[in-house]
């Protein structure tokens, strides 16, 4: 019974304390990098986000969905509404329904979600050697190591150490993937995309750009949050100072 | 300077209302002129901070509910895809609420340890203390169910693990778990009942806080000296403690704001950014930080006790006992002296207990194997030793320092006998 199995697994992990570190084993710490969006005053680099979106659009989105991404959200990476409209129109989405009640296809609108590459999980697995490419909407927040890990993973493909065999045919050795053997083929290669701004499309450059785009995709409200936070901190700091001065004044004759 | 504790006479409409419904007199006596010891230090700020945190959680929670969808197939999307992205200031509401839970527990834990240090649980404040323990228990239930609501993968597995604790109850355990789940696994019925209770329990806490304050005002606040004070050592709550609490609130809001605006995901496990998946168990199931000491105690019992109690049941009993022992604390601590300032030996044991709980928390964050497990077992044993053995004996053998008679009278020569209070 599923329930019994789940119960046993959960208890084995949590209560009896059996080592559950199968996945966590052998994971190598991704090297810490510095990113323009880090820190209290950190902001996204718009040019990098737009290059990163190009990599996402032409490479990642072939296998990965991004179900929380609407075309109109791309204003956040600095695209103007007309560009977004034209971009959306390159894609076809199915709508329901025309006046006769029939589903019909139409060009995507800015309000549409970025179309997923596969209609369902089975189709995704069937096309990917049984593995399911995860949705990328929250991927940077959903992985320990966050953007450092994503960047390290994209650039961490190596020849397997001598004598190591893949657990399944068609898997690849990656220094930073937990367990090292990953179903995703090395996604980036020199010159895979052509950047309109003339930046050379090295693997390192593309990995850095697309990681920044995915960070934005995971936390699109970051800049608004930090801006608000700075105002909030200054306001509360002044207010606290006033409270302290008033407290001192009131309490002066108590002690 | 306003040192008057008497209400000025009411006139007009206020008088008319108050004669029929004495709410104004009540508010004046309890909230304005409540006589508070004038020597309270900043550790006494955390009570009002806890009340403010409860209010913030209720307000942000109510607004979040306007946008949240309590259904297994939509909850995750409604939080991560809608509230965090499309709702105006939704990210702020959510981060205030999620980090607010951590802040609430931090504040309440400091409030509890303040009570432990200054002996605020001793007569005549036993019921005040016990109501406080009930509040913490209800808070834990509320926080746990709230953690499940985003329906991330850690939400799902935390719900599975914690509800499974009840299966340790002999004979009826499995039946109870099925009843809690509303099915044969954690699923939509579980989410929906957790949502309902998560909305209900904060108002239960609110009522308990009211009782907590009622009991407090009946006997008056304890103070850093732990001695009973007369009126001349007290000052009206307003304006002295309202302004002091406002200043404390300001400092607290800076810390809270730092997390909300600059490190909002510091307390969230990466696994919880993936939707609930019954087929994919996270490598390490860890609760939120404020449960880690209890989680360590739960997992420290990995052996059958006396061949009768299975390890799992033993762990569950130990975990619940670690909280329930606090109900007995007013009677376990046999010393008549309240404040640790005058208890040189207790003071050291107090800090050892603080360290012990921190060690438990550290072990709770790691898998229970190797030396983590050994340390957790020692720390668990010490936790109970502190309350069940050390405190009862210490009250009998410790010689307290001489107690002052009042705030401005010097300590009498010769010191106090342990029995004089």
XYZ file of C-alpha atoms in Angstrom:
676
model
C 0.000 0.000 0.000
C 1.236 3.444 -0.925
C 0.325 4.816 2.444
C 2.253 2.190 4.325
C 5.254 2.706 2.126
C 5.152 6.466 2.584
C 4.686 6.123 6.274
C 7.620 3.800 6.572
C 9.846 6.011 4.424
C 8.975 9.124 6.379
C 9.528 7.481 9.698
C 12.705 5.832 8.591
C 14.017 9.229 7.600
C 12.744 11.260 10.441
C 12.422 9.143 13.511
C 14.586 6.082 13.295
C 17.233 8.281 11.763
C 18.500 6.077 8.989
C 20.969 7.871 6.760
C 18.911 9.381 3.997
C 21.816 10.998 2.321
C 21.684 9.033 -0.918
C 21.036 12.148 -2.974
C 23.084 14.498 -0.884
C 26.099 12.235 -1.069
C 29.130 13.317 -3.031
C 27.727 16.751 -3.817
C 30.547 19.197 -4.297
C 30.086 22.733 -2.973
C 29.687 25.152 -5.888
C 32.336 27.872 -5.817
C 30.971 31.185 -4.513
C 30.795 33.835 -7.238
C 29.915 37.475 -6.985
C 26.765 38.632 -8.781
C 25.614 42.162 -9.614
C 22.269 41.492 -7.894
C 23.873 40.548 -4.562
C 23.789 42.710 -1.468
C 21.471 45.369 -0.137
C 22.108 47.680 -3.090
C 22.441 44.908 -5.682
C 20.461 45.342 -8.904
C 19.905 43.017 -11.832
C 22.126 43.687 -14.828
C 19.503 44.324 -17.551
C 21.877 43.533 -20.422
C 22.833 40.208 -18.814
C 19.158 39.394 -18.178
C 18.294 39.988 -21.820
C 21.215 37.883 -23.023
C 20.216 35.266 -20.481
C 16.641 35.282 -21.758
C 17.972 34.631 -25.252
C 19.851 31.569 -23.949
C 16.750 30.437 -22.061
C 14.549 30.924 -25.121
C 16.846 29.240 -27.618
C 18.384 26.525 -25.427
C 16.712 25.800 -22.070
C 13.104 26.184 -23.153
C 13.561 23.346 -25.631
C 13.189 20.942 -22.699
C 12.301 23.058 -19.628
C 9.054 24.862 -18.913
C 8.789 28.159 -16.996
C 5.149 28.120 -16.071
C 5.140 31.313 -14.004
C 6.641 33.373 -16.841
C 4.186 35.489 -18.792
C 5.470 37.363 -21.819
C 4.449 40.668 -20.232
C 6.690 39.913 -17.225
C 9.662 40.433 -19.556
C 9.241 44.167 -19.064
C 11.115 43.344 -15.872
C 14.261 42.480 -17.844
C 13.963 45.724 -19.778
C 12.081 44.682 -22.934
C 9.612 47.276 -24.175
C 5.930 46.400 -24.743
C 6.193 46.359 -28.531
C 9.139 43.975 -28.488
C 7.214 41.741 -26.081
C 4.148 41.798 -28.317
C 6.218 40.788 -31.322
C 8.048 38.141 -29.306
C 4.783 36.629 -28.036
C 3.405 36.521 -31.561
C 6.219 34.134 -32.568
C 4.539 31.490 -30.406
C 1.259 29.712 -30.963
C -1.062 28.843 -28.106
C -4.299 26.927 -28.031
C -7.338 28.892 -26.932
C -10.794 27.736 -25.981
C -13.018 28.348 -27.766
C -14.295 29.996 -30.922
C -17.966 30.868 -31.495
C -18.695 27.333 -32.624
C -17.214 25.973 -29.384
C -14.138 24.562 -31.081
C -10.656 25.039 -29.615
C -8.486 27.089 -31.928
C -4.889 28.139 -32.221
C -3.803 31.748 -32.181
C -0.580 33.718 -31.798
C 0.366 34.254 -28.143
C -0.392 37.566 -26.447
C 1.749 39.347 -23.820
C -0.706 38.094 -21.195
C -0.080 34.453 -22.140
C 2.287 32.200 -20.299
C 5.483 31.101 -21.989
C 4.440 27.857 -23.743
C 5.866 24.670 -22.217
C 7.903 22.372 -24.480
C 5.858 19.281 -23.638
C 2.124 18.874 -23.086
C 2.588 16.705 -19.975
C 5.081 14.875 -17.777
C 4.922 11.607 -19.726
C 5.765 13.383 -22.963
C 8.645 15.177 -21.243
C 10.043 11.921 -19.862
C 9.561 10.086 -23.144
C 11.703 12.689 -24.903
C 14.385 12.863 -22.210
C 15.533 9.346 -21.605
C 13.060 8.940 -18.736
C 14.151 12.049 -16.846
C 11.860 14.991 -16.141
C 13.392 18.405 -16.891
C 12.266 20.524 -13.935
C 10.272 23.718 -14.346
C 12.661 26.668 -14.166
C 10.365 29.314 -12.623
C 11.841 28.883 -9.145
C 14.913 26.814 -9.880
C 17.438 29.243 -8.361
C 15.555 29.297 -5.048
C 14.816 25.581 -5.169
C 18.446 24.450 -5.144
C 20.897 24.673 -2.287
C 23.713 26.966 -3.406
C 21.218 28.945 -5.501
C 22.725 30.923 -8.420
C 26.238 29.686 -7.618
C 24.983 26.123 -7.984
C 23.124 26.748 -11.258
C 26.181 28.380 -12.780
C 28.443 25.618 -11.483
C 26.121 22.932 -12.837
C 25.992 24.495 -16.309
C 29.783 24.647 -16.496
C 30.565 21.536 -14.432
C 30.470 18.814 -17.115
C 33.636 16.714 -17.179
C 34.908 13.348 -18.271
C 33.898 10.820 -15.583
C 36.733 9.649 -13.322
C 38.351 6.458 -14.590
C 36.290 3.391 -13.854
C 33.001 5.139 -13.089
C 30.056 3.880 -15.049
C 26.802 5.773 -15.564
C 23.888 4.213 -13.688
C 21.948 4.361 -16.959
C 22.894 4.792 -20.591
C 22.926 8.412 -21.778
C 23.841 10.069 -18.513
C 26.575 12.620 -18.049
C 29.121 13.259 -15.309
C 28.878 16.647 -13.625
C 31.159 17.795 -10.834
C 28.442 19.704 -8.988
C 25.328 17.583 -9.483
C 24.454 15.593 -6.333
C 25.523 12.045 -7.185
C 27.393 13.431 -10.230
C 25.443 11.522 -12.904
C 22.889 13.780 -14.551
C 20.418 13.083 -17.346
C 20.736 16.559 -18.842
C 23.289 16.608 -21.677
C 25.794 19.480 -21.507
C 23.431 22.264 -22.629
C 25.947 24.939 -23.600
C 28.674 24.993 -26.210
C 30.785 27.801 -27.638
C 28.796 30.047 -30.002
C 25.473 28.282 -29.409
C 23.572 31.553 -29.534
C 24.377 34.811 -31.275
C 24.109 37.794 -28.937
C 22.697 40.884 -30.703
C 24.960 43.113 -28.591
C 28.044 41.386 -29.964
C 29.132 39.785 -26.685
C 31.095 36.614 -27.484
C 28.910 33.616 -26.628
C 31.364 31.606 -24.600
C 30.076 28.824 -22.357
C 31.089 30.887 -19.327
C 29.289 33.977 -20.647
C 26.099 32.093 -21.487
C 26.108 30.274 -18.146
C 26.535 33.543 -16.278
C 23.823 35.302 -18.320
C 21.240 32.562 -18.120
C 21.874 32.111 -14.399
C 21.154 35.791 -13.878
C 17.996 35.483 -15.954
C 16.865 32.474 -13.912
C 17.593 34.367 -10.686
C 15.358 37.157 -11.924
C 12.721 34.577 -12.873
C 12.842 33.117 -9.338
C 12.612 36.509 -7.630
C 11.275 39.136 -10.058
C 10.269 41.504 -7.241
C 13.781 41.679 -5.768
C 14.568 45.242 -6.879
C 11.259 46.609 -5.600
C 11.858 44.723 -2.347
C 15.333 46.149 -1.774
C 14.274 49.684 -2.750
C 11.373 49.489 -0.297
C 13.657 47.988 2.319
C 16.135 50.844 2.214
C 13.335 53.408 2.657
C 11.838 51.293 5.426
C 15.126 50.954 7.298
C 15.856 54.686 7.129
C 12.331 55.546 8.287
C 12.355 53.069 11.183
C 15.868 54.125 12.169
C 14.819 57.783 12.483
C 11.599 56.817 14.270
C 13.514 54.615 16.717
C 15.931 57.446 17.402
C 13.019 59.772 18.181
C 11.443 57.160 20.439
C 14.746 56.754 22.238
C 15.179 60.502 22.752
C 11.609 60.812 24.030
C 12.084 57.779 26.279
C 15.199 59.352 27.803
C 13.339 62.591 28.393
C 10.338 60.913 30.039
C 12.435 58.620 32.201
C 14.882 61.301 33.281
C 13.198 61.782 36.653
C 12.473 58.106 37.384
C 15.840 56.621 38.267
C 5.404 63.632 36.107
C 2.285 61.562 36.316
C 2.543 59.138 39.194
C -1.216 58.991 39.748
C -2.833 55.582 39.453
C -6.377 56.993 39.832
C -8.645 57.680 36.888
C -9.750 61.308 36.464
C -13.580 61.590 36.502
C -15.327 60.941 33.184
C -17.772 63.459 31.715
C -20.456 63.607 29.034
C -20.796 60.727 26.553
C -17.810 58.898 28.037
C -19.482 58.955 31.456
C -22.802 57.798 29.978
C -21.135 54.847 28.228
C -18.914 53.912 31.148
C -21.847 53.766 33.585
C -23.467 51.186 31.339
C -20.402 49.394 30.007
C -17.298 50.024 32.152
C -14.950 49.494 29.245
C -13.313 52.926 29.569
C -12.538 52.476 33.256
C -11.248 49.002 32.519
C -9.022 50.214 29.690
C -7.751 53.086 31.803
C -6.868 50.854 34.714
C -5.315 48.049 32.690
C -3.662 49.885 29.830
C -2.880 53.385 31.115
C -2.228 53.404 34.842
C -1.372 49.729 35.336
C 1.283 49.998 38.074
C 4.481 48.542 36.653
C 7.750 48.108 38.561
C 10.023 50.999 37.709
C 13.114 48.765 37.492
C 12.063 46.583 34.529
C 14.941 46.113 32.089
C 14.819 45.657 28.323
C 14.190 41.916 28.631
C 10.677 42.945 29.685
C 10.044 44.407 26.236
C 9.516 41.007 24.685
C 6.043 40.455 26.127
C 4.536 43.400 24.319
C 6.615 42.564 21.233
C 5.018 39.110 21.202
C 1.580 40.716 21.320
C 2.500 43.004 18.433
C 3.874 40.044 16.423
C 0.614 38.159 16.966
C -1.283 41.164 15.619
C 1.020 41.467 12.590
C 0.609 37.755 11.841
C -3.170 37.965 12.064
C -3.395 41.068 9.869
C -0.980 39.856 7.178
C -2.536 36.383 7.344
C -6.049 37.678 6.777
C -4.939 39.638 3.708
C -2.944 36.669 2.370
C -6.053 34.501 2.625
C -7.773 36.901 0.220
C -5.323 35.691 -2.446
C -4.482 32.158 -1.383
C -6.229 29.024 -2.662
C -6.393 26.144 -0.150
C -6.392 23.245 -2.580
C -3.705 20.646 -3.171
C -3.640 21.354 -6.908
C -3.620 25.155 -6.599
C -2.045 26.147 -3.274
C 1.568 26.205 -4.487
C 0.688 28.171 -7.623
C -1.435 30.621 -5.662
C 1.528 31.390 -3.392
C 4.523 31.232 -5.740
C 2.834 32.053 -9.041
C 0.239 34.577 -7.893
C 0.869 36.165 -4.475
C 4.630 36.445 -5.025
C 4.353 37.772 -8.582
C 1.000 39.262 -9.484
C -0.592 40.516 -6.262
C 0.325 44.129 -5.487
C 2.723 43.993 -2.530
C 1.955 40.276 -2.312
C 5.651 39.500 -1.867
C 5.724 41.900 1.100
C 2.693 40.335 2.755
C 4.077 36.865 2.272
C 7.581 37.676 3.473
C 6.193 39.578 6.459
C 4.071 36.571 7.372
C 6.654 33.832 6.735
C 9.486 35.682 8.485
C 6.996 36.936 11.047
C 6.572 33.367 12.271
C 10.315 33.149 12.915
C 10.353 36.547 14.606
C 7.331 35.621 16.721
C 9.078 32.492 17.989
C 12.365 34.325 18.585
C 10.549 36.935 20.646
C 8.534 34.350 22.579
C 11.593 32.195 23.283
C 13.438 35.217 24.709
C 10.304 36.035 26.718
C 10.298 32.479 28.130
C 13.985 32.497 29.023
C 13.521 35.889 30.683
C 10.831 34.229 32.806
C 13.200 31.381 33.602
C 16.035 33.714 34.605
C 14.015 35.993 36.833
C 11.779 33.263 38.277
C 8.614 34.791 36.839
C 6.856 31.410 37.080
C 6.932 31.298 40.869
C 4.084 32.069 43.234
C 1.868 33.930 42.752
C 2.417 33.730 38.969
C 2.006 29.969 38.415
C -1.185 30.282 36.348
C 0.222 33.205 34.397
C 3.162 30.965 33.479
C 1.005 27.948 32.662
C -1.243 29.988 30.361
C 1.967 31.075 28.672
C 2.969 27.447 28.120
C -0.444 26.768 26.568
C 0.111 29.752 24.270
C 3.442 28.314 23.080
C 1.860 24.942 22.392
C -0.969 26.479 20.355
C 1.588 28.675 18.567
C 3.548 25.575 17.584
C 0.462 23.884 16.194
C -0.432 27.059 14.299
C 3.054 27.518 12.877
C 3.287 23.892 11.817
C -0.026 24.030 9.959
C 0.910 27.361 8.412
C 4.133 25.838 7.100
C 2.073 23.196 5.303
C -0.150 25.686 3.483
C 2.222 26.699 0.626
C 2.210 22.990 -0.249
C 5.868 22.846 -1.158
C 7.675 19.545 -0.935
C 9.001 20.243 2.556
C 5.502 21.309 3.588
C 4.206 17.980 2.417
C 6.866 15.853 4.068
C 6.853 17.847 7.288
C 3.112 17.238 7.460
C 3.687 13.534 6.802
C 6.376 13.160 9.451
C 4.689 15.186 12.181
C 1.230 13.689 11.752
C 2.862 10.257 11.726
C 4.058 10.913 15.274
C 0.541 10.116 16.401
C 0.832 6.647 14.904
C 3.182 5.883 17.804
C 0.202 5.843 20.160
C -0.457 2.173 21.005
C -3.512 0.443 19.521
C -5.309 3.498 18.113
C -2.335 5.351 16.586
C -2.892 4.357 12.961
C -6.598 5.128 13.216
C -5.866 8.548 14.652
C -3.436 9.351 11.851
C -5.995 8.374 9.210
C -8.509 10.586 10.995
C -6.062 13.514 11.114
C -5.243 13.151 7.430
C -8.832 12.747 6.335
C -7.627 9.872 4.173
C -4.862 7.361 3.806
C -2.108 9.833 3.081
C -1.424 13.562 3.449
C -3.542 15.003 0.660
C -6.069 17.686 -0.171
C -8.344 16.952 2.819
C -5.329 17.397 5.096
C -4.432 20.716 3.493
C -7.961 22.030 3.797
C -8.365 21.155 7.471
C -4.932 22.600 8.250
C -5.994 25.787 6.495
C -9.178 25.979 8.533
C -7.333 25.406 11.818
C -4.504 27.753 10.867
C -7.121 30.484 10.522
C -8.840 29.542 13.771
C -5.949 29.025 16.184
C -4.504 32.565 16.119
C -7.795 33.785 17.557
C -7.551 31.108 20.238
C -4.065 32.478 20.973
C -5.560 35.950 21.113
C -8.025 34.815 23.775
C -5.231 33.078 25.676
C -3.125 36.241 25.533
C -6.075 38.079 27.055
C -6.109 35.567 29.924
C -2.318 35.844 30.184
C -2.601 39.620 30.648
C -5.560 39.251 33.004
C -3.487 36.949 35.207
C -0.503 39.299 34.926
C -2.478 42.319 36.026
C -4.053 40.408 38.888
C -0.671 39.793 40.541
C 1.476 42.464 38.889
C 4.674 42.135 36.904
C 7.736 40.426 38.281
C 10.917 42.509 38.151
C 14.665 41.938 37.816
C 15.109 41.739 41.587
C 12.295 39.219 41.907
C 11.114 40.805 45.161
C 7.574 41.978 45.861
C 7.359 45.719 45.321
C 5.077 48.276 46.902
C 3.250 51.086 45.095
C 6.084 53.523 45.676
C 8.382 51.405 43.522
C 5.865 51.348 40.693
C 5.069 53.745 37.894
C 2.046 53.950 35.587
C 2.408 51.885 32.413
C 1.638 54.924 30.304
C 3.672 56.903 29.379
C 6.754 55.188 30.824
C 6.403 51.724 29.399
C 4.441 52.696 26.309
C 7.400 54.819 25.177
C 9.932 52.202 26.259
C 7.998 49.545 24.338
C 7.832 51.817 21.291
C 11.598 52.208 21.356
C 12.018 48.434 21.711
C 9.554 47.931 18.875
C 11.618 50.228 16.671
C 14.783 48.208 17.279
C 12.870 44.975 16.690
C 11.370 46.292 13.440
C 14.900 46.927 12.161
C 15.819 43.273 12.700
C 12.504 42.027 11.302
C 12.804 44.393 8.342
C 16.323 43.228 7.603
C 15.078 39.682 7.083
C 11.921 40.684 5.202
C 13.678 42.996 2.757
C 17.238 41.715 2.482
C 17.227 38.029 3.458
C 13.595 36.957 3.067
C 14.351 33.322 2.269
C 16.948 32.806 4.988
C 14.602 30.552 6.948
C 13.095 28.685 3.984
C 14.455 25.338 2.829
C 15.192 25.225 -0.936
C 13.108 22.047 -1.181
C 10.002 24.065 -0.341
C 10.307 25.914 -3.644
C 9.331 22.681 -5.363
C 5.670 21.675 -5.315
C 4.566 18.879 -2.994
C 5.524 15.528 -4.438
C 4.447 12.331 -2.622
C 6.903 10.304 -4.700
C 9.990 12.379 -3.990
C 11.191 12.372 -0.398
C 13.631 15.190 0.414
C 17.086 13.940 1.390
C 16.766 15.579 4.805
C 13.426 16.422 6.310
C 14.052 19.322 8.663
C 11.491 21.510 10.390
C 11.719 25.258 10.795
C 14.503 26.396 13.154
C 12.144 27.028 16.056
C 11.252 23.338 16.205
C 14.799 22.009 15.947
C 15.475 21.457 19.691
C 12.258 19.461 19.998
C 13.015 17.593 16.788
C 16.414 16.638 18.240
C 14.743 15.304 21.385
C 12.261 13.337 19.260
C 15.037 11.628 17.348
C 17.394 11.208 20.282
C 15.331 8.302 21.598
C 16.420 5.669 19.101
C 16.255 2.792 21.557
C 13.386 0.917 23.174
C 12.838 2.002 26.760
C 12.753 -0.914 29.223
C 11.728 -3.287 26.407
C 8.185 -1.931 26.788
C 8.081 1.445 25.065
C 9.196 1.281 21.436
C 11.798 3.858 20.361
C 9.334 5.820 18.247
C 6.808 6.155 21.051
C 9.628 6.992 23.443
C 10.775 9.821 21.177
C 7.262 11.211 20.888
C 6.768 11.024 24.658
C 10.124 12.726 25.271
C 9.314 15.496 22.822
C 5.928 16.251 24.352
C 7.365 15.872 27.863
C 10.026 18.472 27.091
C 7.249 21.051 26.781
C 4.841 19.655 29.349
C 7.539 19.652 32.038
C 7.253 23.425 31.918
C 3.745 23.161 33.407
C 5.306 21.661 36.529
C 8.152 24.148 36.725
C 6.568 26.348 39.435
C 6.661 23.328 41.736
C 9.848 21.694 40.484
C 11.835 24.804 41.368
C 11.809 24.671 45.161
C 13.745 27.875 45.780
C 11.661 30.702 47.257
C 13.990 33.260 45.672
C 12.798 34.313 42.248
C 15.545 36.231 40.509
C 18.720 34.484 39.365
C 20.560 37.640 40.453
C 20.398 36.346 43.993
C 20.904 32.691 43.094
C 24.606 32.318 42.186
C 24.429 28.592 41.414
C 21.075 28.636 39.606
C 22.419 31.434 37.436
C 25.107 29.107 36.113
C 22.666 26.281 35.536
C 20.422 28.721 33.686
C 23.158 29.476 31.170
C 23.990 25.791 30.850
C 20.320 25.184 29.993
C 20.442 27.937 27.353
C 23.531 26.292 25.877
C 21.875 22.868 26.089
C 18.844 24.057 24.100
C 21.123 25.653 21.484
C 23.063 22.399 21.191
C 19.791 20.513 20.770
C 18.800 22.920 18.027
C 22.127 22.405 16.286
C 21.743 18.609 16.450
C 18.140 18.876 15.250
C 19.364 20.432 12.010
C 21.589 17.464 11.235
C 20.806 13.823 10.522
C 20.675 11.770 13.738
C 23.765 9.707 13.173
C 27.317 9.606 14.479
C 28.236 12.130 17.105
C 25.226 14.353 16.320
C 23.074 11.588 17.753
C 25.280 11.049 20.803
C 25.394 14.758 21.577
C 21.618 15.039 21.090
C 21.087 12.165 23.511
C 23.323 13.739 26.143
C 21.676 17.132 25.661
C 18.216 15.569 25.904
C 19.159 13.809 29.119
C 20.550 17.042 30.519
C 17.395 18.970 29.572
C 15.267 16.709 31.725
C 17.945 16.508 34.409
C 17.813 20.287 34.714
C 14.090 20.419 35.365
C 13.499 17.144 37.194
C 16.621 16.801 39.342
C 18.766 19.936 39.471
C 16.005 22.473 40.147
C 14.295 20.553 42.987
C 17.607 19.875 44.761
C 19.146 23.271 44.087
C 16.304 25.102 45.826
C 17.090 23.173 49.002
C 20.862 23.429 49.019
C 21.658 26.757 47.367
C 22.371 29.697 49.667
C 20.926 32.783 47.971
C 22.497 36.203 48.231
C 20.805 38.658 50.625
C 17.643 40.125 49.124
C 16.916 43.865 49.252
C 13.688 44.887 50.996
C 12.723 47.358 48.294
C 14.271 49.171 45.355
C 15.903 52.014 47.284
C 16.605 50.319 50.599
C 20.061 48.845 50.951
C 20.488 45.143 51.488
C 20.224 44.247 55.160
C 23.406 43.042 56.718
C 23.701 39.341 57.316
C 21.716 38.236 54.314
C 18.443 36.402 54.020
C 17.725 32.880 55.024
C 16.595 30.735 52.094
C 13.086 30.556 53.538
C 12.398 34.287 53.751
C 10.696 35.836 50.790
